[in-house]
């Protein structure tokens, strides 16, 4: 049976952060069991281990899911780790939040549905933080200040994400990086075209972005954000 035991969940910062991490690092797949129940999956680097504790805590406290139903595992030959929760109800939640009614369920298909953008501000704050924790970047530009941004293979998500960040008074521009062949976790893969919204507006805008994204969570509870030179 489905492990989700609640009939409703509050749209607050914690739920937003949980779904933001899914938006950045997650996907839906079917389990190998005979019933083929769907599950949501997260993929993390080794230095992102604290996110597992957050996912377990949120699953237990917000969805009533037993902790032993949140599975952490690694795959031979791949760095990092994955987390999955087998639940059609969580898969339904991800689908109604981040995918179009018709079409694919891959990373380039992700977007922010209207129901998400109309959610309470506290939830949207958490969503922005979780998305940035997974797909964000912080570039140190020698003598020109930091550049804070997001990376996504979905054009629709990049556009919707810019609107989301703008709702917090932060303006962005966007860089498009062509796709091609590359290496991820030791595997040679074909990379999608990437869309990279980034904060503009000088030092004051960067400070607002820091206050929204980096300064809200206790730095001891998550991996250190290191600037990319």
Short mmCIF file of C-alpha atoms in Angstrom, two decimals:
data_model
loop_
_atom_site.label_atom_id
_atom_site.label_comp_id
_atom_site.label_asym_id
_atom_site.label_seq_id
_atom_site.Cartn_x
_atom_site.Cartn_y
_atom_site.Cartn_z
CA UNK A 1 0.00 0.00 0.00
CA UNK A 2 1.02 3.60 -0.44
CA UNK A 3 3.15 4.83 2.50
CA UNK A 4 1.65 8.35 2.54
CA UNK A 5 -0.77 8.33 5.48
CA UNK A 6 -2.00 11.95 5.51
CA UNK A 7 -4.83 13.51 3.54
CA UNK A 8 -3.35 17.02 3.44
CA UNK A 9 -0.07 18.83 3.98
CA UNK A 10 0.64 22.46 4.83
CA UNK A 11 2.18 24.55 2.05
CA UNK A 12 5.02 25.96 4.12
CA UNK A 13 8.77 26.50 3.76
CA UNK A 14 9.68 22.88 4.58
CA UNK A 15 7.33 21.40 1.97
CA UNK A 16 8.55 23.96 -0.55
CA UNK A 17 12.20 23.06 0.11
CA UNK A 18 11.43 19.33 -0.20
CA UNK A 19 9.74 19.86 -3.56
CA UNK A 20 12.48 22.28 -4.64
CA UNK A 21 15.07 19.54 -4.10
CA UNK A 22 12.90 17.23 -6.19
CA UNK A 23 12.63 19.92 -8.89
CA UNK A 24 16.43 20.10 -9.04
CA UNK A 25 17.47 16.51 -8.41
CA UNK A 26 14.43 14.30 -8.85
CA UNK A 27 12.49 12.22 -11.31
CA UNK A 28 9.67 9.63 -11.40
CA UNK A 29 10.19 5.99 -12.31
CA UNK A 30 8.36 2.70 -11.87
CA UNK A 31 9.62 0.17 -9.34
CA UNK A 32 10.82 -3.23 -10.47
CA UNK A 33 8.10 -4.94 -8.42
CA UNK A 34 5.32 -6.82 -10.19
CA UNK A 35 2.79 -4.10 -9.36
CA UNK A 36 5.03 -1.46 -10.97
CA UNK A 37 4.18 1.22 -8.41
CA UNK A 38 5.75 4.60 -9.15
CA UNK A 39 8.41 6.19 -6.98
CA UNK A 40 10.15 9.53 -6.75
CA UNK A 41 13.94 9.43 -6.92
CA UNK A 42 16.57 11.99 -5.89
CA UNK A 43 20.24 11.90 -6.97
CA UNK A 44 22.92 13.60 -4.86
CA UNK A 45 26.69 14.01 -4.78
CA UNK A 46 28.66 12.55 -1.88
CA UNK A 47 29.02 15.98 -0.23
CA UNK A 48 25.23 16.41 -0.22
CA UNK A 49 24.64 13.70 2.38
CA UNK A 50 22.79 16.06 4.80
CA UNK A 51 19.94 16.30 2.30
CA UNK A 52 19.09 12.66 3.02
CA UNK A 53 18.35 13.49 6.65
CA UNK A 54 16.12 16.37 5.55
CA UNK A 55 14.21 14.15 3.11
CA UNK A 56 13.64 11.48 5.75
CA UNK A 57 12.51 14.04 8.35
CA UNK A 58 10.10 15.68 5.90
CA UNK A 59 8.73 12.35 4.67
CA UNK A 60 8.03 11.24 8.24
CA UNK A 61 6.71 14.50 9.69
CA UNK A 62 4.79 15.90 6.72
CA UNK A 63 3.58 12.81 4.85
CA UNK A 64 3.44 10.22 7.63
CA UNK A 65 5.81 7.93 5.72
CA UNK A 66 7.73 5.41 7.85
CA UNK A 67 11.45 6.22 7.85
CA UNK A 68 12.36 2.76 6.56
CA UNK A 69 10.39 3.45 3.37
CA UNK A 70 12.89 6.19 2.42
CA UNK A 71 15.62 4.17 0.71
CA UNK A 72 19.19 5.39 0.23
CA UNK A 73 21.44 3.45 -2.13
CA UNK A 74 24.43 3.65 -4.45
CA UNK A 75 25.05 2.13 -7.87
CA UNK A 76 28.29 0.39 -8.90
CA UNK A 77 30.60 2.63 -10.88
CA UNK A 78 28.70 5.81 -10.04
CA UNK A 79 29.68 8.50 -7.56
CA UNK A 80 27.17 9.95 -5.13
CA UNK A 81 23.98 8.29 -3.96
CA UNK A 82 20.28 8.08 -4.73
CA UNK A 83 17.17 8.19 -2.56
CA UNK A 84 13.79 6.81 -3.51
CA UNK A 85 10.34 6.70 -1.97
CA UNK A 86 7.89 4.31 -3.61
CA UNK A 87 4.58 6.15 -3.59
CA UNK A 88 2.01 6.83 -6.28
CA UNK A 89 0.69 9.71 -4.19
CA UNK A 90 4.07 11.47 -4.07
CA UNK A 91 4.49 10.82 -7.80
CA UNK A 92 1.07 12.40 -8.38
CA UNK A 93 2.12 15.43 -6.33
CA UNK A 94 5.32 15.88 -8.36
CA UNK A 95 3.42 15.50 -11.62
CA UNK A 96 0.74 18.07 -10.79
CA UNK A 97 3.37 20.56 -9.60
CA UNK A 98 6.13 20.26 -12.20
CA UNK A 99 5.01 18.61 -15.44
CA UNK A 100 2.54 19.50 -18.20
CA UNK A 101 -0.75 17.61 -18.42
CA UNK A 102 0.41 15.95 -21.61
CA UNK A 103 3.98 15.28 -22.60
CA UNK A 104 7.13 13.83 -21.14
CA UNK A 105 8.34 13.41 -17.58
CA UNK A 106 12.05 14.05 -18.22
CA UNK A 107 14.16 16.87 -16.80
CA UNK A 108 13.74 19.07 -19.95
CA UNK A 109 9.94 18.75 -19.52
CA UNK A 110 9.83 20.26 -16.03
CA UNK A 111 8.08 23.55 -15.38
CA UNK A 112 6.25 25.35 -12.57
CA UNK A 113 2.51 24.82 -12.88
CA UNK A 114 0.11 27.68 -12.17
CA UNK A 115 -1.02 26.07 -8.91
CA UNK A 116 2.59 26.22 -7.68
CA UNK A 117 3.11 29.86 -8.58
CA UNK A 118 -0.12 30.74 -6.72
CA UNK A 119 1.01 28.99 -3.52
CA UNK A 120 1.74 30.94 -0.29
CA UNK A 121 4.90 33.04 -0.24
CA UNK A 122 6.47 30.93 2.52
CA UNK A 123 6.11 27.82 0.35
CA UNK A 124 7.56 29.62 -2.69
CA UNK A 125 10.53 30.76 -0.59
CA UNK A 126 11.26 27.15 0.40
CA UNK A 127 10.79 25.99 -3.20
CA UNK A 128 13.30 28.57 -4.40
CA UNK A 129 15.83 27.59 -1.74
CA UNK A 130 15.49 23.85 -2.43
CA UNK A 131 15.79 24.37 -6.18
CA UNK A 132 18.87 26.53 -5.70
CA UNK A 133 20.46 24.03 -3.30
CA UNK A 134 20.21 21.40 -6.02
CA UNK A 135 20.67 23.36 -9.26
CA UNK A 136 22.16 26.64 -8.05
CA UNK A 137 25.61 28.02 -8.66
CA UNK A 138 27.68 30.76 -7.14
CA UNK A 139 30.47 32.14 -9.29
CA UNK A 140 33.18 34.31 -7.79
CA UNK A 141 34.15 36.84 -10.47
CA UNK A 142 37.45 38.37 -9.43
CA UNK A 143 36.85 41.99 -8.51
CA UNK A 144 33.36 42.09 -10.02
CA UNK A 145 31.35 40.50 -7.22
CA UNK A 146 29.67 37.13 -7.05
CA UNK A 147 27.19 35.83 -9.63
CA UNK A 148 24.33 33.75 -8.29
CA UNK A 149 22.24 31.63 -10.64
CA UNK A 150 20.41 28.40 -11.47
CA UNK A 151 21.03 25.81 -14.18
CA UNK A 152 18.34 23.72 -15.84
CA UNK A 153 17.85 21.76 -19.06
CA UNK A 154 14.24 22.95 -19.24
CA UNK A 155 13.57 26.21 -21.04
CA UNK A 156 10.06 26.37 -19.56
CA UNK A 157 11.39 25.91 -16.04
CA UNK A 158 14.04 28.59 -16.57
CA UNK A 159 11.38 31.08 -17.70
CA UNK A 160 9.01 30.19 -14.84
CA UNK A 161 11.91 30.25 -12.37
CA UNK A 162 12.82 33.78 -13.41
CA UNK A 163 9.24 34.83 -12.67
CA UNK A 164 9.42 33.09 -9.30
CA UNK A 165 12.63 34.85 -8.29
CA UNK A 166 11.28 38.17 -9.62
CA UNK A 167 8.35 37.85 -7.22
CA UNK A 168 10.92 38.28 -4.42
CA UNK A 169 12.23 41.50 -5.98
CA UNK A 170 15.25 39.92 -7.68
CA UNK A 171 15.85 40.55 -11.38
CA UNK A 172 17.66 38.06 -13.61
CA UNK A 173 19.09 37.64 -17.05
CA UNK A 174 19.67 34.30 -18.75
CA UNK A 175 22.57 32.55 -20.43
CA UNK A 176 22.03 29.61 -22.81
CA UNK A 177 24.78 26.99 -22.98
CA UNK A 178 24.75 24.65 -26.03
CA UNK A 179 24.50 20.91 -25.49
CA UNK A 180 27.01 18.30 -26.58
CA UNK A 181 29.06 15.39 -25.30
CA UNK A 182 30.33 15.46 -21.72
CA UNK A 183 31.18 13.41 -18.64
CA UNK A 184 28.93 13.09 -15.55
CA UNK A 185 30.01 10.95 -12.58
CA UNK A 186 32.58 9.21 -14.77
CA UNK A 187 30.11 8.40 -17.55
CA UNK A 188 30.26 9.91 -21.05
CA UNK A 189 26.84 11.28 -21.92
CA UNK A 190 25.09 13.60 -24.35
CA UNK A 191 24.35 16.84 -22.50
CA UNK A 192 21.19 18.86 -23.03
CA UNK A 193 21.20 22.53 -23.84
CA UNK A 194 21.34 24.38 -20.51
CA UNK A 195 19.46 27.51 -19.45
CA UNK A 196 21.13 29.54 -16.71
CA UNK A 197 19.13 32.40 -15.13
CA UNK A 198 21.42 34.58 -13.03
CA UNK A 199 20.93 37.56 -10.72
CA UNK A 200 21.60 41.04 -12.12
CA UNK A 201 21.51 44.48 -10.54
CA UNK A 202 24.82 44.94 -8.74
CA UNK A 203 25.83 44.41 -5.12
CA UNK A 204 22.43 45.22 -3.63
CA UNK A 205 20.73 42.59 -5.81
CA UNK A 206 23.34 40.01 -4.84
CA UNK A 207 22.71 40.80 -1.17
CA UNK A 208 18.96 40.28 -1.64
CA UNK A 209 19.65 36.98 -3.38
CA UNK A 210 21.96 35.91 -0.55
CA UNK A 211 19.29 36.78 2.00
CA UNK A 212 16.71 34.77 0.05
CA UNK A 213 18.85 31.75 -0.82
CA UNK A 214 21.99 31.30 1.23
CA UNK A 215 21.47 33.08 4.53
CA UNK A 216 18.12 31.58 5.47
CA UNK A 217 19.29 28.08 6.42
CA UNK A 218 21.80 27.23 9.15
CA UNK A 219 25.05 26.63 7.19
CA UNK A 220 25.85 23.73 9.50
CA UNK A 221 22.81 21.81 8.31
CA UNK A 222 23.75 21.62 4.63
CA UNK A 223 26.88 21.22 2.49
CA UNK A 224 29.07 24.31 2.26
CA UNK A 225 28.48 26.33 -0.87
CA UNK A 226 31.85 26.87 -2.46
CA UNK A 227 32.32 29.56 -5.11
CA UNK A 228 33.26 28.40 -8.61
CA UNK A 229 36.24 30.45 -9.73
#
